[in-house]
Amino acid sequence: AQSVTQLGSHVSVSEGALVLLRCNYSSSVPPYLFWYVQYPNQGLQLLLKYTSAATLVKGINGFEAEFKKSETSFHLTKPSAHMRDAAEYFCAVSAANQAGTALIFGKGTTLSVSS
Amino acid sequence: NAGVTQTPKFQVLKTGQSMTLQCAQDMNHEYMSWYRQDPGMGLRLIHYSVGAGITDQGEVPNGYNVSRSTTEDFPLRLLSAAPSQTSVYFCASRERGYTEAFFGQGTRLTVV
């Protein structure tokens, strides 16, 4: 079965600093990976997705993630944090041989941005 | 274009009461699912459906029932509410294939 582990439940950065949110996956077949963002009291919004077309994926709001099969990782980065990036971020996986199943989510990482 | 619509947005129940959380999507997606979100636990899958008449259990199905009579609707029923079911519930839909999920705005449920 597939699973996702997000390392660090809380990440704090200063405005303008690099953002790095870590995600490692477990899947016996090629995975499809997603990053979502949740702002307070809202639903989840897709940031970006990896579906095997390219290992470096660019998303909305300046975020990007790199798929590394050898490390089973899909870390999310942004070169320069903004105050508006403060939110909760979720990594999710959908295994390639289980298209009928829903996405499986990690436990989330809360990003705090200080001025 | 409404996307995924959940009702109600907020609900308070007494222990033992039953209720139905509504979810409707207007994107003609085949796949729909229900999650609950609790602090520090992320989103956990309750039930999912791959089409009308087909449902299956997720990670935490106990205490919940679902049915899917149409493509558009996927209601979640709490049979006898318990305080442990206090949570935020999200409905999501996806197209067939390895696609992203679209989420509703959530239902915040409190069981007292």
PDB file of C-alpha atoms in Angstrom:
ATOM      1  CA  ALA A   1       0.000   0.000   0.000  1.00  0.00           C
ATOM      2  CA  GLN A   2       1.139   3.505  -0.630  1.00  0.00           C
ATOM      3  CA  SER A   3       1.883   6.024   2.090  1.00  0.00           C
ATOM      4  CA  VAL A   4       3.342   9.470   2.594  1.00  0.00           C
ATOM      5  CA  THR A   5       5.529  10.825   5.383  1.00  0.00           C
ATOM      6  CA  GLN A   6       5.967  14.546   5.920  1.00  0.00           C
ATOM      7  CA  LEU A   7       9.022  15.332   8.013  1.00  0.00           C
ATOM      8  CA  GLY A   8       8.406  18.169  10.449  1.00  0.00           C
ATOM      9  CA  SER A   9       4.920  19.096  11.568  1.00  0.00           C
ATOM     10  CA  HIS A  10       6.001  22.746  11.938  1.00  0.00           C
ATOM     11  CA  VAL A  11       8.427  24.808   9.869  1.00  0.00           C
ATOM     12  CA  SER A  12       9.218  28.436  10.667  1.00  0.00           C
ATOM     13  CA  VAL A  13      11.040  30.783   8.288  1.00  0.00           C
ATOM     14  CA  SER A  14      11.638  34.489   7.961  1.00  0.00           C
ATOM     15  CA  GLU A  15      10.145  36.462   5.127  1.00  0.00           C
ATOM     16  CA  GLY A  16      12.475  36.214   2.135  1.00  0.00           C
ATOM     17  CA  ALA A  17      14.069  32.954   3.295  1.00  0.00           C
ATOM     18  CA  LEU A  18      14.048  29.632   1.486  1.00  0.00           C
ATOM     19  CA  VAL A  19      11.089  27.370   2.154  1.00  0.00           C
ATOM     20  CA  LEU A  20      11.725  23.610   2.221  1.00  0.00           C
ATOM     21  CA  LEU A  21       8.942  21.193   3.158  1.00  0.00           C
ATOM     22  CA  ARG A  22       9.844  17.530   3.100  1.00  0.00           C
ATOM     23  CA  CYS A  23       7.808  14.632   1.773  1.00  0.00           C
ATOM     24  CA  ASN A  24       8.820  11.001   1.374  1.00  0.00           C
ATOM     25  CA  TYR A  25       6.573   8.410  -0.176  1.00  0.00           C
ATOM     26  CA  SER A  26       6.255   4.670  -0.155  1.00  0.00           C
ATOM     27  CA  SER A  27       4.851   2.890  -3.160  1.00  0.00           C
ATOM     28  CA  SER A  28       5.590  -0.406  -4.851  1.00  0.00           C
ATOM     29  CA  VAL A  29       4.610   1.014  -8.227  1.00  0.00           C
ATOM     30  CA  PRO A  30       5.278   4.363  -9.903  1.00  0.00           C
ATOM     31  CA  PRO A  31       3.529   7.012  -7.836  1.00  0.00           C
ATOM     32  CA  TYR A  32       1.632  10.121  -8.743  1.00  0.00           C
ATOM     33  CA  LEU A  33       2.351  12.842  -6.180  1.00  0.00           C
ATOM     34  CA  PHE A  34       0.624  16.052  -5.185  1.00  0.00           C
ATOM     35  CA  TRP A  35       1.136  19.033  -2.912  1.00  0.00           C
ATOM     36  CA  TYR A  36      -1.875  20.862  -1.521  1.00  0.00           C
ATOM     37  CA  VAL A  37      -2.140  24.031   0.559  1.00  0.00           C
ATOM     38  CA  GLN A  38      -4.812  24.827   3.119  1.00  0.00           C
ATOM     39  CA  TYR A  39      -5.339  28.354   4.390  1.00  0.00           C
ATOM     40  CA  PRO A  40      -7.165  28.793   7.710  1.00  0.00           C
ATOM     41  CA  ASN A  41     -10.805  27.708   7.637  1.00  0.00           C
ATOM     42  CA  GLN A  42     -10.672  26.826   3.965  1.00  0.00           C
ATOM     43  CA  GLY A  43     -10.590  23.729   1.806  1.00  0.00           C
ATOM     44  CA  LEU A  44      -7.518  22.301   0.090  1.00  0.00           C
ATOM     45  CA  GLN A  45      -6.058  23.872  -3.035  1.00  0.00           C
ATOM     46  CA  LEU A  46      -3.704  22.106  -5.419  1.00  0.00           C
ATOM     47  CA  LEU A  47      -0.197  23.599  -5.548  1.00  0.00           C
ATOM     48  CA  LEU A  48       1.386  21.198  -8.011  1.00  0.00           C
ATOM     49  CA  LYS A  49       1.423  17.594  -9.169  1.00  0.00           C
ATOM     50  CA  TYR A  50       3.896  15.028 -10.476  1.00  0.00           C
ATOM     51  CA  THR A  51       2.551  12.587 -13.048  1.00  0.00           C
ATOM     52  CA  SER A  52       5.830  11.297 -14.546  1.00  0.00           C
ATOM     53  CA  ALA A  53       6.181  13.894 -17.313  1.00  0.00           C
ATOM     54  CA  ALA A  54       9.059  15.812 -15.686  1.00  0.00           C
ATOM     55  CA  THR A  55      10.901  15.363 -12.404  1.00  0.00           C
ATOM     56  CA  LEU A  56      10.976  19.087 -11.600  1.00  0.00           C
ATOM     57  CA  VAL A  57       7.455  20.391 -11.281  1.00  0.00           C
ATOM     58  CA  LYS A  58       6.490  24.051 -11.058  1.00  0.00           C
ATOM     59  CA  GLY A  59       3.296  25.059  -9.318  1.00  0.00           C
ATOM     60  CA  ILE A  60       1.359  28.131  -8.314  1.00  0.00           C
ATOM     61  CA  ASN A  61       2.600  30.958  -6.074  1.00  0.00           C
ATOM     62  CA  GLY A  62       6.270  30.299  -6.918  1.00  0.00           C
ATOM     63  CA  PHE A  63       6.443  26.800  -5.439  1.00  0.00           C
ATOM     64  CA  GLU A  64       8.178  23.871  -7.070  1.00  0.00           C
ATOM     65  CA  ALA A  65       8.977  20.273  -6.182  1.00  0.00           C
ATOM     66  CA  GLU A  66      11.451  17.714  -7.446  1.00  0.00           C
ATOM     67  CA  PHE A  67      10.665  14.020  -7.760  1.00  0.00           C
ATOM     68  CA  LYS A  68      13.662  11.878  -6.764  1.00  0.00           C
ATOM     69  CA  LYS A  69      12.999   8.204  -7.240  1.00  0.00           C
ATOM     70  CA  SER A  70      16.289   7.108  -5.660  1.00  0.00           C
ATOM     71  CA  GLU A  71      15.385   8.981  -2.469  1.00  0.00           C
ATOM     72  CA  THR A  72      11.617   8.337  -2.693  1.00  0.00           C
ATOM     73  CA  SER A  73      11.159  12.037  -2.063  1.00  0.00           C
ATOM     74  CA  PHE A  74       9.060  14.892  -3.390  1.00  0.00           C
ATOM     75  CA  HIS A  75      10.154  17.935  -1.392  1.00  0.00           C
ATOM     76  CA  LEU A  76       8.429  21.287  -1.853  1.00  0.00           C
ATOM     77  CA  THR A  77      10.512  24.454  -2.144  1.00  0.00           C
ATOM     78  CA  LYS A  78      10.126  28.170  -2.679  1.00  0.00           C
ATOM     79  CA  PRO A  79      13.149  30.475  -2.999  1.00  0.00           C
ATOM     80  CA  SER A  80      11.704  33.387  -1.034  1.00  0.00           C
ATOM     81  CA  ALA A  81       8.909  33.123   1.514  1.00  0.00           C
ATOM     82  CA  HIS A  82       6.085  35.651   1.745  1.00  0.00           C
ATOM     83  CA  MET A  83       3.822  36.285   4.700  1.00  0.00           C
ATOM     84  CA  ARG A  84       0.901  35.042   2.613  1.00  0.00           C
ATOM     85  CA  ASP A  85       2.563  31.597   2.356  1.00  0.00           C
ATOM     86  CA  ALA A  86       1.719  30.892   5.998  1.00  0.00           C
ATOM     87  CA  ALA A  87      -0.615  27.895   5.808  1.00  0.00           C
ATOM     88  CA  GLU A  88      -0.740  24.142   6.194  1.00  0.00           C
ATOM     89  CA  TYR A  89       0.763  22.035   3.418  1.00  0.00           C
ATOM     90  CA  PHE A  90      -0.101  18.452   2.574  1.00  0.00           C
ATOM     91  CA  CYS A  91       1.707  15.927   0.425  1.00  0.00           C
ATOM     92  CA  ALA A  92      -0.437  13.189  -1.164  1.00  0.00           C
ATOM     93  CA  VAL A  93       0.098  10.084  -3.274  1.00  0.00           C
ATOM     94  CA  SER A  94      -2.009   8.110  -5.729  1.00  0.00           C
ATOM     95  CA  ALA A  95      -0.388   4.876  -6.833  1.00  0.00           C
ATOM     96  CA  ALA A  96      -0.290   4.217 -10.555  1.00  0.00           C
ATOM     97  CA  ASN A  97      -1.910   0.814 -10.345  1.00  0.00           C
ATOM     98  CA  GLN A  98      -4.791   1.902  -8.115  1.00  0.00           C
ATOM     99  CA  ALA A  99      -6.550   4.548 -10.129  1.00  0.00           C
ATOM    100  CA  GLY A 100      -9.773   3.678  -8.414  1.00  0.00           C
ATOM    101  CA  THR A 101      -8.603   4.727  -5.003  1.00  0.00           C
ATOM    102  CA  ALA A 102      -8.588   8.168  -3.473  1.00  0.00           C
ATOM    103  CA  LEU A 103      -5.477  10.159  -2.639  1.00  0.00           C
ATOM    104  CA  ILE A 104      -3.579   9.252   0.517  1.00  0.00           C
ATOM    105  CA  PHE A 105      -2.347  12.246   2.504  1.00  0.00           C
ATOM    106  CA  GLY A 106       0.503  12.921   4.873  1.00  0.00           C
ATOM    107  CA  LYS A 107      -0.134  14.491   8.255  1.00  0.00           C
ATOM    108  CA  GLY A 108       0.690  17.966   7.074  1.00  0.00           C
ATOM    109  CA  THR A 109       3.284  20.652   7.771  1.00  0.00           C
ATOM    110  CA  THR A 110       2.334  24.032   9.146  1.00  0.00           C
ATOM    111  CA  LEU A 111       4.456  26.820   7.674  1.00  0.00           C
ATOM    112  CA  SER A 112       4.909  29.993   9.732  1.00  0.00           C
ATOM    113  CA  VAL A 113       6.471  33.075   8.169  1.00  0.00           C
ATOM    114  CA  SER A 114       7.784  35.884  10.351  1.00  0.00           C
ATOM    115  CA  SER A 115       8.657  39.405   9.294  1.00  0.00           C
TER     116      SER A 115
ATOM    117  CA  ASN B   1     -18.953  26.691 -11.931  1.00  0.00           C
ATOM    118  CA  ALA B   2     -19.619  25.548  -8.334  1.00  0.00           C
ATOM    119  CA  GLY B   3     -17.134  22.625  -8.183  1.00  0.00           C
ATOM    120  CA  VAL B   4     -17.644  20.599  -4.988  1.00  0.00           C
ATOM    121  CA  THR B   5     -20.356  21.837  -2.639  1.00  0.00           C
ATOM    122  CA  GLN B   6     -20.728  20.645   0.934  1.00  0.00           C
ATOM    123  CA  THR B   7     -23.614  21.349   3.282  1.00  0.00           C
ATOM    124  CA  PRO B   8     -23.916  22.265   6.062  1.00  0.00           C
ATOM    125  CA  LYS B   9     -20.771  24.267   6.857  1.00  0.00           C
ATOM    126  CA  PHE B  10     -21.244  23.902  10.606  1.00  0.00           C
ATOM    127  CA  GLN B  11     -23.215  21.427  12.702  1.00  0.00           C
ATOM    128  CA  VAL B  12     -23.566  20.587  16.382  1.00  0.00           C
ATOM    129  CA  LEU B  13     -25.016  17.196  17.286  1.00  0.00           C
ATOM    130  CA  LYS B  14     -25.831  15.494  20.521  1.00  0.00           C
ATOM    131  CA  THR B  15     -24.358  12.067  21.197  1.00  0.00           C
ATOM    132  CA  GLY B  16     -26.515   9.409  19.597  1.00  0.00           C
ATOM    133  CA  GLN B  17     -28.105  11.646  16.992  1.00  0.00           C
ATOM    134  CA  SER B  18     -27.842  10.830  13.312  1.00  0.00           C
ATOM    135  CA  MET B  19     -27.295  13.143  10.399  1.00  0.00           C
ATOM    136  CA  THR B  20     -26.235  13.289   6.767  1.00  0.00           C
ATOM    137  CA  LEU B  21     -23.458  15.461   5.390  1.00  0.00           C
ATOM    138  CA  GLN B  22     -24.218  16.414   1.823  1.00  0.00           C
ATOM    139  CA  CYS B  23     -21.708  16.567  -1.024  1.00  0.00           C
ATOM    140  CA  ALA B  24     -22.423  17.447  -4.632  1.00  0.00           C
ATOM    141  CA  GLN B  25     -20.114  18.046  -7.596  1.00  0.00           C
ATOM    142  CA  ASP B  26     -20.940  19.479 -10.999  1.00  0.00           C
ATOM    143  CA  MET B  27     -17.783  18.421 -12.867  1.00  0.00           C
ATOM    144  CA  ASN B  28     -19.055  14.965 -13.885  1.00  0.00           C
ATOM    145  CA  HIS B  29     -16.224  13.319 -11.948  1.00  0.00           C
ATOM    146  CA  GLU B  30     -16.445   9.585 -11.477  1.00  0.00           C
ATOM    147  CA  TYR B  31     -14.418   9.393  -8.291  1.00  0.00           C
ATOM    148  CA  MET B  32     -15.604  10.899  -5.007  1.00  0.00           C
ATOM    149  CA  SER B  33     -14.323  10.515  -1.464  1.00  0.00           C
ATOM    150  CA  TRP B  34     -14.816  11.635   2.112  1.00  0.00           C
ATOM    151  CA  TYR B  35     -12.030  12.588   4.511  1.00  0.00           C
ATOM    152  CA  ARG B  36     -11.909  13.724   8.078  1.00  0.00           C
ATOM    153  CA  GLN B  37      -9.285  16.185   9.281  1.00  0.00           C
ATOM    154  CA  ASP B  38      -8.100  16.193  12.868  1.00  0.00           C
ATOM    155  CA  PRO B  39      -5.190  18.188  14.354  1.00  0.00           C
ATOM    156  CA  GLY B  40      -1.886  16.416  13.791  1.00  0.00           C
ATOM    157  CA  MET B  41      -3.533  13.588  11.844  1.00  0.00           C
ATOM    158  CA  GLY B  42      -3.774  15.101   8.390  1.00  0.00           C
ATOM    159  CA  LEU B  43      -6.638  13.931   6.196  1.00  0.00           C
ATOM    160  CA  ARG B  44      -7.816  10.389   6.728  1.00  0.00           C
ATOM    161  CA  LEU B  45      -9.945   8.603   4.166  1.00  0.00           C
ATOM    162  CA  ILE B  46     -13.375   7.484   5.381  1.00  0.00           C
ATOM    163  CA  HIS B  47     -15.110   6.119   2.273  1.00  0.00           C
ATOM    164  CA  TYR B  48     -14.711   6.516  -1.451  1.00  0.00           C
ATOM    165  CA  SER B  49     -16.624   5.768  -4.638  1.00  0.00           C
ATOM    166  CA  VAL B  50     -15.475   5.059  -8.187  1.00  0.00           C
ATOM    167  CA  GLY B  51     -18.909   5.550  -9.725  1.00  0.00           C
ATOM    168  CA  ALA B  52     -22.628   5.400  -9.138  1.00  0.00           C
ATOM    169  CA  GLY B  53     -23.512   2.303  -7.139  1.00  0.00           C
ATOM    170  CA  ILE B  54     -19.888   1.512  -6.181  1.00  0.00           C
ATOM    171  CA  THR B  55     -18.424   2.438  -2.806  1.00  0.00           C
ATOM    172  CA  ASP B  56     -15.616   1.141  -0.636  1.00  0.00           C
ATOM    173  CA  GLN B  57     -14.123   1.704   2.793  1.00  0.00           C
ATOM    174  CA  GLY B  58     -11.105   3.818   3.520  1.00  0.00           C
ATOM    175  CA  GLU B  59      -8.873   3.995   6.569  1.00  0.00           C
ATOM    176  CA  VAL B  60     -11.484   5.050   9.167  1.00  0.00           C
ATOM    177  CA  PRO B  61     -14.948   3.853   8.037  1.00  0.00           C
ATOM    178  CA  ASN B  62     -16.476   2.829  11.373  1.00  0.00           C
ATOM    179  CA  GLY B  63     -19.559   4.823  12.329  1.00  0.00           C
ATOM    180  CA  TYR B  64     -20.124   6.151   8.819  1.00  0.00           C
ATOM    181  CA  ASN B  65     -22.220   5.007   5.867  1.00  0.00           C
ATOM    182  CA  VAL B  66     -22.210   6.169   2.260  1.00  0.00           C
ATOM    183  CA  SER B  67     -24.155   5.529  -0.902  1.00  0.00           C
ATOM    184  CA  ARG B  68     -23.796   6.808  -4.449  1.00  0.00           C
ATOM    185  CA  SER B  69     -27.007   6.752  -6.423  1.00  0.00           C
ATOM    186  CA  THR B  70     -25.957   9.457  -8.907  1.00  0.00           C
ATOM    187  CA  THR B  71     -22.657  10.705 -10.324  1.00  0.00           C
ATOM    188  CA  GLU B  72     -23.191  14.106  -8.719  1.00  0.00           C
ATOM    189  CA  ASP B  73     -23.998  13.238  -5.093  1.00  0.00           C
ATOM    190  CA  PHE B  74     -22.107  11.378  -2.385  1.00  0.00           C
ATOM    191  CA  PRO B  75     -23.704  11.831   1.050  1.00  0.00           C
ATOM    192  CA  LEU B  76     -22.016  10.731   4.264  1.00  0.00           C
ATOM    193  CA  ARG B  77     -24.248   9.416   7.045  1.00  0.00           C
ATOM    194  CA  LEU B  78     -23.416   9.353  10.707  1.00  0.00           C
ATOM    195  CA  LEU B  79     -25.585   6.635  12.200  1.00  0.00           C
ATOM    196  CA  SER B  80     -25.188   7.422  15.908  1.00  0.00           C
ATOM    197  CA  ALA B  81     -22.887  10.367  16.541  1.00  0.00           C
ATOM    198  CA  ALA B  82     -20.108  10.059  19.106  1.00  0.00           C
ATOM    199  CA  PRO B  83     -17.773  12.746  20.508  1.00  0.00           C
ATOM    200  CA  SER B  84     -14.886  11.005  18.688  1.00  0.00           C
ATOM    201  CA  GLN B  85     -16.533  12.039  15.428  1.00  0.00           C
ATOM    202  CA  THR B  86     -15.987  15.706  16.204  1.00  0.00           C
ATOM    203  CA  SER B  87     -13.898  16.777  13.218  1.00  0.00           C
ATOM    204  CA  VAL B  88     -13.786  18.711   9.985  1.00  0.00           C
ATOM    205  CA  TYR B  89     -15.110  16.672   7.079  1.00  0.00           C
ATOM    206  CA  PHE B  90     -14.053  17.197   3.471  1.00  0.00           C
ATOM    207  CA  CYS B  91     -15.564  15.805   0.329  1.00  0.00           C
ATOM    208  CA  ALA B  92     -13.458  15.532  -2.821  1.00  0.00           C
ATOM    209  CA  SER B  93     -13.944  14.517  -6.421  1.00  0.00           C
ATOM    210  CA  ARG B  94     -11.569  13.455  -9.213  1.00  0.00           C
ATOM    211  CA  GLU B  95     -11.685  12.508 -12.836  1.00  0.00           C
ATOM    212  CA  ARG B  96     -10.927   8.921 -13.812  1.00  0.00           C
ATOM    213  CA  GLY B  97      -7.197   8.343 -13.925  1.00  0.00           C
ATOM    214  CA  TYR B  98      -4.233   9.718 -12.016  1.00  0.00           C
ATOM    215  CA  THR B  99      -5.609  13.166 -11.464  1.00  0.00           C
ATOM    216  CA  GLU B 100      -5.776  15.663  -8.677  1.00  0.00           C
ATOM    217  CA  ALA B 101      -8.720  15.867  -6.281  1.00  0.00           C
ATOM    218  CA  PHE B 102     -10.960  18.915  -5.970  1.00  0.00           C
ATOM    219  CA  PHE B 103     -12.184  19.686  -2.477  1.00  0.00           C
ATOM    220  CA  GLY B 104     -15.246  21.227  -0.934  1.00  0.00           C
ATOM    221  CA  GLN B 105     -14.973  23.891   1.756  1.00  0.00           C
ATOM    222  CA  GLY B 106     -15.590  21.417   4.559  1.00  0.00           C
ATOM    223  CA  THR B 107     -18.159  20.738   7.262  1.00  0.00           C
ATOM    224  CA  ARG B 108     -17.136  21.454  10.858  1.00  0.00           C
ATOM    225  CA  LEU B 109     -18.973  18.950  13.058  1.00  0.00           C
ATOM    226  CA  THR B 110     -19.083  19.039  16.847  1.00  0.00           C
ATOM    227  CA  VAL B 111     -20.632  16.183  18.817  1.00  0.00           C
ATOM    228  CA  VAL B 112     -21.463  16.999  22.430  1.00  0.00           C
TER     229      VAL B 112
END
